[in-house]
Amino acid sequence: MRDILESIPIWLYLVLVAASVPLGCLTGTLGGAVTPFALAAIPTCAAALSGQRTTAMVTAFAACAVSLAGWWFCVGQSGGAACWLTPAIGAASLLAIAGMILAVMEQLDGDIAQLHKQTTQYVRALYERDKREEQRAQQSAGTERPGGPHAGSGQLSQRETINFAMLLLTLQDVAQRISTNLDLETLVPTILDTARSSLKCQSCQLYFWNPADKTLRRADSGKCRDNPRYVPKPNQGAARWVIENRQILTRQSVERDYNLRSILQEDPSMPDAIAPLTVGGELLGLLVVDEVEDSSLTFVRMLYILSHNCALGIKNAQLFKRIEDMARHDGLTGLLNHASFREELDGLVGQAEADGSPLAVIMSDVDHFKKFNDTYGHQAGDHVLREVARLWRAVMPDDAILGRYGGEEFVCALPGSDLERARELAETLRQHLANQVLVFEGQELRVTASFGVAERTEEIASSRDLVRVADEALYEAKQQGRNRVVCYVPESVGLTSGQAPSL
């Protein structure tokens, strides 16, 4: 009732009172003075009952003003003295009624708040007593809940016992499926399938945690098998609690724990369980489990075992991927190293031979690179190589395979590009390098490079031959003065655009 009254706008009260002016003029002076108070009594009382002190007072004063206006329009009629007295009595009556109602309502609100406070204290005391009894029962039974104080589902009883045989089988199955998988792309579906079968749940999602921007990313976003009912938000509800506390949180424990009930108010669609994936205190992600058939202590133990094994498997896969990347890429520039580039080029040559698509290779060498090391030191030379690699990435298309071939030599494979397209890209990169001013420790460094370009043909069929003829074109570019692009043409080596005096 109170919510309904509070939803009545104040302008409705004032319109109702203002509408009494014509009625007052029609009914006579005394009637016109009484009419506004009769009409304003109901909204004034309603405003007072709803706790709207300002609305009640404004309505009462508006009734007084309207009654005076009605008397003024009817001043020539009889009963003028009574019309002065009637607004005063009416206003005092309305204000008194509104004041009494407001006082009573404030007293009732205070009593209700006191009762609510006492109820909260009683509930908290009962919860603390139950908590102490539960802890004593667990100590006497020698049990400990995995994942922190809120992960379990209550005291051990005859109905709620742990199936240790099932836990042992689950541990063996999890170790066999997850621990030996070092490929992160295949590990994620393995984890989800293992979780669904071991935990007997209909829905299971894995999210990776990004500590840099504090966001969660679904691990199988590109291959979603189901549409989850719940999407965790790292700054809200159950997911935030798990991220902050690094402990398993079940919906059952939240419903039982008075201190955690606010999570359900903030996150009403919370799933059956959320488990953190941590290794050595580092949070790797979250495992979200929902629609569980049985949420007993056996389920909590299984989730505890599964989450720890999943975290170890993910960490091992990430470390393996990092080591693999370090083995395949040049540590200074981040480009593929010599061996990895040749491996990628072999694959591209096989693909070009199969579908007949063009394939070109660009080789480049930084001109007079030794002088950077001799004049400014090897750190300046490293800076030059990093900046040259950055420009290669900026100019070459996304499908280009870039590599550092050795020393100051760079190489690029361009699938789907012919000789002319490769020449244009090489010339663009040459101009960028020539126009770029590199700064190292306050020193301006001018860098140029020479380029050799070759295209795969029937005569140049293998990856070895393709790199060889591109290297020959590069050698010719250096012989002709450096800072230029030379394309390899069968039976001869021809000079193309991009000529410039060497520095």
XYZ file of C-alpha atoms in Angstrom:
503
model
C 0.000 0.000 0.000
C 2.791 2.352 0.925
C 4.573 1.772 -2.391
C 1.365 2.618 -4.258
C 0.929 5.853 -2.327
C 4.539 6.858 -2.872
C 4.082 6.415 -6.617
C 1.397 9.179 -6.753
C 3.052 12.339 -8.169
C 2.693 15.575 -6.265
C 1.277 17.356 -9.291
C -1.830 15.155 -9.093
C -2.448 16.465 -5.579
C -2.075 20.056 -6.657
C -4.261 19.613 -9.757
C -6.973 18.113 -7.566
C -6.874 21.039 -5.173
C -6.707 23.646 -7.957
C -9.777 22.101 -9.555
C -11.779 23.169 -6.515
C -11.545 26.891 -7.411
C -14.381 26.833 -9.972
C -16.425 24.707 -7.598
C -15.888 27.259 -4.869
C -17.038 30.067 -7.131
C -20.197 28.158 -8.056
C -21.160 27.034 -4.569
C -20.814 30.353 -2.877
C -18.341 32.013 -0.583
C -18.542 29.732 2.437
C -18.873 26.621 0.314
C -15.994 27.751 -1.870
C -13.796 28.144 1.182
C -14.683 24.700 2.551
C -14.501 22.794 -0.744
C -10.660 22.899 -1.171
C -10.104 21.468 2.324
C -12.647 18.749 1.777
C -10.952 17.754 -1.468
C -7.412 18.132 -0.077
C -8.019 16.097 3.084
C -7.719 12.712 1.330
C -4.457 13.399 -0.587
C -2.962 15.134 2.450
C -3.613 12.108 4.643
C -2.394 9.775 1.901
C 0.846 11.737 1.577
C 1.348 11.700 5.329
C 0.702 7.948 5.533
C 3.250 7.340 2.788
C 5.876 9.349 4.673
C 5.948 12.233 2.186
C 6.192 15.113 4.663
C 6.804 17.815 2.053
C 3.937 16.644 -0.157
C 1.486 16.645 2.746
C 2.416 20.153 3.861
C 2.413 21.585 0.322
C -1.040 20.106 -0.297
C -2.413 21.628 2.912
C -1.037 25.089 2.148
C -2.263 24.818 -1.445
C -5.760 24.108 -0.131
C -5.551 27.235 1.996
C -4.378 29.368 -0.935
C -7.097 28.042 -3.237
C -9.823 28.683 -0.666
C -8.629 32.276 -0.257
C -8.660 32.697 -4.029
C -12.221 31.386 -4.123
C -13.285 33.825 -1.423
C -11.649 36.714 -3.280
C -13.622 35.922 -6.451
C -16.829 35.824 -4.407
C -16.029 38.811 -2.160
C -19.288 40.564 -2.912
C -21.422 37.782 -1.449
C -22.493 37.230 2.133
C -20.443 35.451 4.713
C -17.181 37.232 3.970
C -15.967 37.152 7.576
C -16.605 33.425 7.786
C -14.592 32.946 4.627
C -11.561 34.482 6.315
C -11.985 32.263 9.322
C -12.731 29.065 7.417
C -9.380 28.874 5.527
C -7.482 29.440 8.774
C -9.371 26.696 10.620
C -9.138 24.366 7.627
C -5.402 24.920 7.189
C -4.738 24.387 10.898
C -6.826 21.210 10.858
C -5.087 19.797 7.800
C -1.642 20.621 9.169
C -2.490 19.097 12.534
C -3.843 15.925 10.947
C -0.794 15.628 8.676
C 1.581 16.246 11.588
C -0.043 13.608 13.781
C -0.025 11.042 11.003
C 3.634 11.750 10.218
C 4.602 11.434 13.871
C 2.821 8.099 14.172
C 4.424 6.827 10.964
C 7.904 7.834 12.158
C 7.326 5.980 15.409
C 6.183 2.893 13.507
C 9.204 3.070 11.203
C 11.499 3.275 14.208
C 9.846 0.271 15.850
C 10.085 -1.745 12.624
C 13.775 -0.882 12.234
C 14.433 -1.938 15.826
C 12.619 -5.239 15.292
C 14.590 -5.867 12.102
C 17.855 -5.187 13.939
C 16.934 -7.586 16.739
C 15.909 -10.248 14.218
C 19.238 -9.893 12.420
C 21.111 -10.288 15.712
C 19.095 -13.404 16.620
C 19.698 -14.984 13.202
C 23.413 -14.241 13.385
C 23.637 -15.709 16.886
C 21.858 -18.874 15.731
C 24.184 -19.121 12.745
C 27.309 -18.742 14.884
C 26.026 -21.404 17.281
C 25.326 -23.821 14.408
C 28.752 -23.044 12.983
C 30.501 -23.884 16.239
C 28.565 -27.131 16.570
C 29.419 -28.060 12.985
C 33.128 -27.388 13.565
C 33.115 -29.491 16.737
C 31.410 -32.311 14.851
C 33.986 -32.139 12.077
C 36.878 -32.130 14.538
C 35.494 -35.162 16.309
C 34.994 -36.924 12.967
C 38.487 -35.934 11.765
C 37.201 -34.413 8.517
C 38.287 -31.296 6.634
C 36.503 -29.622 3.780
C 38.450 -29.009 0.601
C 38.687 -25.546 -0.858
C 38.122 -23.566 2.333
C 35.411 -23.213 4.959
C 32.563 -22.693 2.508
C 33.211 -25.464 0.030
C 31.601 -28.303 1.937
C 27.948 -29.066 2.140
C 27.551 -29.641 5.857
C 28.343 -32.194 8.524
C 29.129 -35.752 7.679
C 26.115 -37.942 8.247
C 24.907 -41.334 7.200
C 23.243 -39.739 4.197
C 26.232 -37.487 3.321
C 29.364 -39.606 3.176
C 32.329 -39.515 0.845
C 32.638 -42.249 -1.747
C 36.402 -42.765 -1.573
C 36.373 -45.522 -4.194
C 34.765 -43.155 -6.694
C 37.261 -40.439 -5.751
C 40.161 -42.804 -6.445
C 38.780 -43.754 -9.853
C 38.163 -40.103 -10.665
C 41.700 -39.139 -9.690
C 43.121 -41.888 -11.893
C 40.925 -40.879 -14.837
C 41.731 -37.179 -14.461
C 45.470 -37.817 -14.239
C 45.378 -40.018 -17.322
C 43.357 -37.582 -19.450
C 44.745 -34.229 -18.412
C 48.245 -34.497 -17.007
C 49.825 -35.835 -20.203
C 48.128 -33.395 -22.619
C 50.468 -30.509 -23.460
C 48.420 -28.946 -26.267
C 46.188 -26.218 -24.835
C 43.719 -26.341 -27.745
C 43.010 -30.048 -27.232
C 43.350 -29.837 -23.447
C 40.330 -27.536 -23.015
C 37.728 -29.911 -24.537
C 39.363 -32.781 -22.640
C 38.921 -30.891 -19.363
C 35.272 -30.094 -20.109
C 34.433 -33.667 -21.139
C 36.198 -35.056 -18.062
C 34.368 -32.610 -15.795
C 30.957 -33.481 -17.236
C 31.524 -37.211 -16.842
C 33.221 -37.089 -13.425
C 31.001 -34.479 -11.775
C 27.782 -35.714 -13.439
C 26.746 -32.231 -14.535
C 24.919 -30.977 -17.599
C 26.791 -27.688 -17.944
C 30.499 -26.988 -17.497
C 32.500 -23.976 -18.704
C 36.165 -23.082 -18.434
C 37.276 -19.443 -18.280
C 40.846 -18.133 -18.490
C 41.841 -15.286 -16.171
C 43.791 -12.307 -17.527
C 45.532 -10.619 -14.572
C 46.579 -7.617 -16.680
C 43.077 -6.272 -17.344
C 41.293 -8.483 -14.763
C 38.925 -10.105 -17.245
C 37.633 -13.617 -17.877
C 37.680 -15.201 -21.341
C 35.790 -18.357 -22.182
C 38.319 -21.019 -23.154
C 36.137 -22.705 -25.791
C 34.500 -19.550 -27.177
C 35.153 -20.615 -30.751
C 33.780 -24.127 -30.254
C 30.863 -23.661 -27.857
C 28.951 -26.855 -27.290
C 26.257 -25.305 -25.149
C 24.877 -21.892 -24.316
C 25.605 -21.328 -20.623
C 22.882 -20.092 -18.323
C 25.465 -18.268 -16.229
C 28.335 -16.055 -17.371
C 30.729 -15.102 -14.533
C 31.599 -11.451 -14.026
C 34.925 -10.876 -12.251
C 33.681 -7.786 -10.414
C 30.328 -9.134 -9.279
C 28.711 -11.900 -7.262
C 30.031 -15.423 -6.901
C 32.851 -15.078 -9.432
C 34.265 -12.081 -7.595
C 34.193 -13.987 -4.291
C 36.041 -16.963 -5.809
C 38.643 -14.726 -7.474
C 39.293 -12.831 -4.248
C 39.335 -15.851 -1.903
C 40.766 -18.540 -4.252
C 38.325 -21.105 -2.828
C 35.573 -23.340 -4.172
C 32.115 -21.851 -3.741
C 28.944 -23.929 -4.033
C 25.409 -22.630 -4.241
C 24.397 -24.983 -1.447
C 26.991 -23.513 0.924
C 25.904 -19.965 0.031
C 22.282 -20.792 0.825
C 23.319 -22.237 4.208
C 25.857 -19.585 5.186
C 24.297 -16.402 6.544
C 27.483 -14.406 5.835
C 27.329 -15.350 2.136
C 23.645 -14.810 1.431
C 24.367 -11.384 -0.013
C 26.072 -13.184 -2.928
C 22.740 -14.676 -4.008
C 21.075 -11.274 -3.786
C 23.760 -9.816 -6.054
C 24.057 -12.915 -8.246
C 20.696 -14.770 -8.235
C 21.628 -16.943 -11.234
C 24.704 -18.359 -9.479
C 25.544 -21.903 -10.709
C 25.875 -24.988 -8.532
C 29.623 -24.488 -8.068
C 32.576 -22.337 -9.124
C 36.141 -23.578 -8.596
C 39.320 -21.510 -8.957
C 42.142 -22.959 -11.047
C 45.277 -22.015 -9.127
C 48.908 -23.121 -9.162
C 51.220 -21.771 -6.492
C 48.845 -18.930 -5.680
C 48.553 -17.883 -9.339
C 44.980 -17.767 -10.637
C 44.722 -19.311 -14.103
C 40.942 -19.337 -14.508
C 37.575 -20.543 -13.240
C 35.705 -23.810 -13.687
C 31.941 -23.147 -13.651
C 29.746 -26.195 -12.983
C 25.949 -26.173 -13.157
C 22.977 -28.550 -13.261
C 24.675 -31.121 -11.034
C 22.856 -34.379 -10.320
C 24.317 -34.807 -6.826
C 25.904 -32.003 -4.780
C 27.076 -34.168 -1.876
C 30.505 -34.095 -0.249
C 31.708 -36.559 -2.876
C 30.940 -33.966 -5.543
C 32.859 -31.279 -3.642
C 35.875 -33.568 -3.226
C 35.771 -34.500 -6.912
C 35.570 -30.844 -7.898
C 38.535 -30.114 -5.633
C 40.609 -32.891 -7.235
C 39.515 -31.980 -10.753
C 40.211 -28.243 -10.396
C 43.732 -28.845 -9.074
C 44.565 -31.325 -11.834
C 43.082 -29.012 -14.476
C 45.150 -26.109 -13.169
C 48.331 -28.200 -13.310
C 47.476 -29.398 -16.815
C 46.805 -25.850 -18.046
C 50.003 -24.541 -16.451
C 52.065 -27.345 -18.008
C 50.504 -26.662 -21.424
C 51.215 -22.933 -21.096
C 54.828 -23.569 -20.105
C 55.256 -26.040 -22.951
C 53.791 -23.503 -25.391
C 56.164 -20.840 -24.090
C 59.180 -23.130 -24.432
C 58.024 -24.139 -27.901
C 57.681 -20.483 -28.913
C 61.133 -19.729 -27.533
C 62.561 -22.618 -29.541
C 60.844 -21.489 -32.758
C 61.331 -17.741 -32.511
C 64.302 -15.441 -32.413
C 64.717 -14.019 -28.937
C 65.718 -10.534 -30.094
C 63.177 -9.779 -32.830
C 60.393 -12.258 -32.078
C 60.416 -13.484 -35.684
C 60.781 -17.133 -36.660
C 64.332 -18.423 -36.491
C 66.144 -20.006 -39.447
C 65.024 -23.595 -38.834
C 61.396 -22.708 -38.099
C 61.154 -20.516 -41.196
C 62.485 -23.285 -43.435
C 59.928 -25.649 -41.905
C 57.089 -23.206 -42.622
C 58.413 -22.558 -46.132
C 58.464 -26.292 -46.904
C 54.770 -26.422 -46.047
C 53.970 -23.412 -48.235
C 55.897 -24.898 -51.174
C 53.926 -28.128 -50.857
C 50.650 -26.202 -50.767
C 51.623 -24.094 -53.805
C 52.570 -27.222 -55.715
C 49.254 -28.852 -54.850
C 46.904 -25.984 -55.769
C 49.086 -24.049 -58.220
C 48.978 -20.824 -56.211
C 51.873 -18.341 -56.477
C 54.544 -18.110 -53.807
C 57.276 -15.484 -53.466
C 60.193 -14.944 -51.095
C 61.892 -11.699 -50.059
C 65.353 -11.682 -48.514
C 66.867 -8.564 -46.991
C 70.135 -7.482 -45.427
C 70.691 -4.312 -43.366
C 73.279 -2.175 -45.144
C 76.539 -1.440 -43.305
C 75.238 -3.073 -40.157
C 78.718 -3.571 -38.741
C 79.218 0.175 -38.406
C 76.313 0.406 -35.921
C 78.021 -2.125 -33.670
C 81.468 -0.579 -34.103
C 80.356 3.045 -33.719
C 77.528 2.901 -31.188
C 77.965 -0.526 -29.593
C 76.182 -3.845 -29.869
C 73.145 -2.538 -27.960
C 72.600 -0.031 -30.755
C 72.836 -2.877 -33.257
C 70.224 -4.842 -31.319
C 67.974 -1.771 -31.313
C 68.302 -1.491 -35.094
C 67.381 -5.155 -35.593
C 64.313 -4.826 -33.358
C 63.105 -1.730 -35.217
C 63.688 -3.347 -38.614
C 61.657 -6.375 -37.493
C 58.874 -4.037 -36.331
C 58.737 -2.396 -39.770
C 58.609 -5.808 -41.448
C 55.534 -6.652 -39.387
C 53.933 -3.296 -40.169
C 54.397 -3.502 -43.953
C 53.917 -7.176 -44.761
C 50.412 -8.729 -44.981
C 48.974 -10.790 -42.139
C 49.513 -14.125 -43.896
C 53.214 -13.440 -44.502
C 55.737 -15.731 -42.790
C 58.538 -13.595 -41.331
C 61.888 -14.823 -40.087
C 65.327 -13.728 -39.044
C 67.571 -15.767 -41.284
C 70.761 -14.985 -39.421
C 72.693 -11.933 -38.240
C 71.234 -8.881 -39.970
C 69.433 -10.923 -42.650
C 65.636 -11.122 -42.743
C 63.417 -13.316 -44.899
C 59.716 -13.359 -45.748
C 57.494 -15.889 -47.523
C 54.393 -14.505 -49.251
C 51.789 -17.176 -50.049
C 49.458 -16.148 -52.872
C 51.775 -13.341 -54.077
C 53.560 -13.267 -57.423
C 56.888 -11.625 -58.235
C 55.420 -8.178 -58.953
C 53.391 -8.084 -55.741
C 56.428 -9.167 -53.720
C 58.547 -6.490 -55.424
C 56.002 -3.797 -54.516
C 56.013 -4.860 -50.870
C 59.807 -4.962 -50.767
C 60.017 -1.495 -52.317
C 57.504 -0.125 -49.796
C 59.545 -1.551 -46.934
C 62.791 -0.191 -48.434
C 61.330 3.319 -48.586
C 60.022 3.093 -45.014
C 63.451 2.087 -43.760
C 65.218 4.821 -45.728
C 62.840 7.503 -44.435
C 62.800 6.255 -40.840
C 65.079 7.938 -38.304
C 65.915 5.615 -35.414
C 66.958 7.169 -32.112
C 69.179 5.297 -29.666
C 70.385 7.010 -26.486
C 70.008 10.412 -28.118
C 71.800 9.391 -31.310
C 69.984 9.468 -34.664
C 70.563 6.337 -36.726
C 69.883 6.147 -40.459
C 69.161 2.629 -41.695
C 68.859 1.267 -45.229
C 68.559 -2.279 -46.518
C 68.999 -4.246 -49.731
C 66.345 -6.674 -50.973
C 66.275 -9.742 -53.196
C 62.947 -11.095 -54.503
C 62.176 -14.433 -56.156
C 59.060 -16.360 -57.164
C 58.531 -20.094 -57.218
C 58.407 -21.549 -60.749
C 58.707 -24.977 -62.317
C 62.471 -24.463 -62.500
C 62.604 -23.154 -58.912
C 60.394 -25.766 -57.311
C 61.953 -26.559 -53.921
C 62.181 -24.317 -50.879
C 65.968 -24.610 -50.964
C 66.112 -23.346 -54.560
C 63.666 -20.543 -53.813
C 65.779 -19.226 -50.938
C 68.962 -19.643 -52.991
C 67.788 -17.515 -55.938
C 66.364 -14.851 -53.584
C 69.767 -14.735 -51.896
C 71.429 -14.343 -55.299
C 69.167 -11.377 -56.070
C 70.054 -9.882 -52.665
C 73.755 -10.259 -53.428
C 73.234 -8.489 -56.748
C 71.447 -5.614 -54.971
C 74.467 -5.136 -52.725
C 76.838 -5.306 -55.676
C 74.872 -2.573 -57.455
C 75.171 -0.115 -54.572
C 72.804 -1.288 -51.773
C 69.496 0.306 -50.698
C 67.584 -1.171 -53.624
C 65.309 -4.056 -54.658
C 66.419 -6.670 -57.192
C 64.166 -9.413 -58.565
C 65.478 -12.749 -59.762
C 64.580 -13.530 -63.373
C 65.435 -16.969 -64.811
C 68.625 -16.992 -66.926
C 69.540 -13.485 -65.685
C 69.381 -11.154 -62.736
C 67.544 -7.933 -63.443
C 67.487 -4.628 -61.588
C 64.105 -3.166 -60.590
C 62.927 -0.004 -58.921
C 64.149 1.337 -55.643
C 67.646 2.455 -56.657
C 69.282 4.947 -54.345
C 72.802 5.945 -53.448
C 74.203 3.952 -50.567
C 74.946 5.717 -47.335
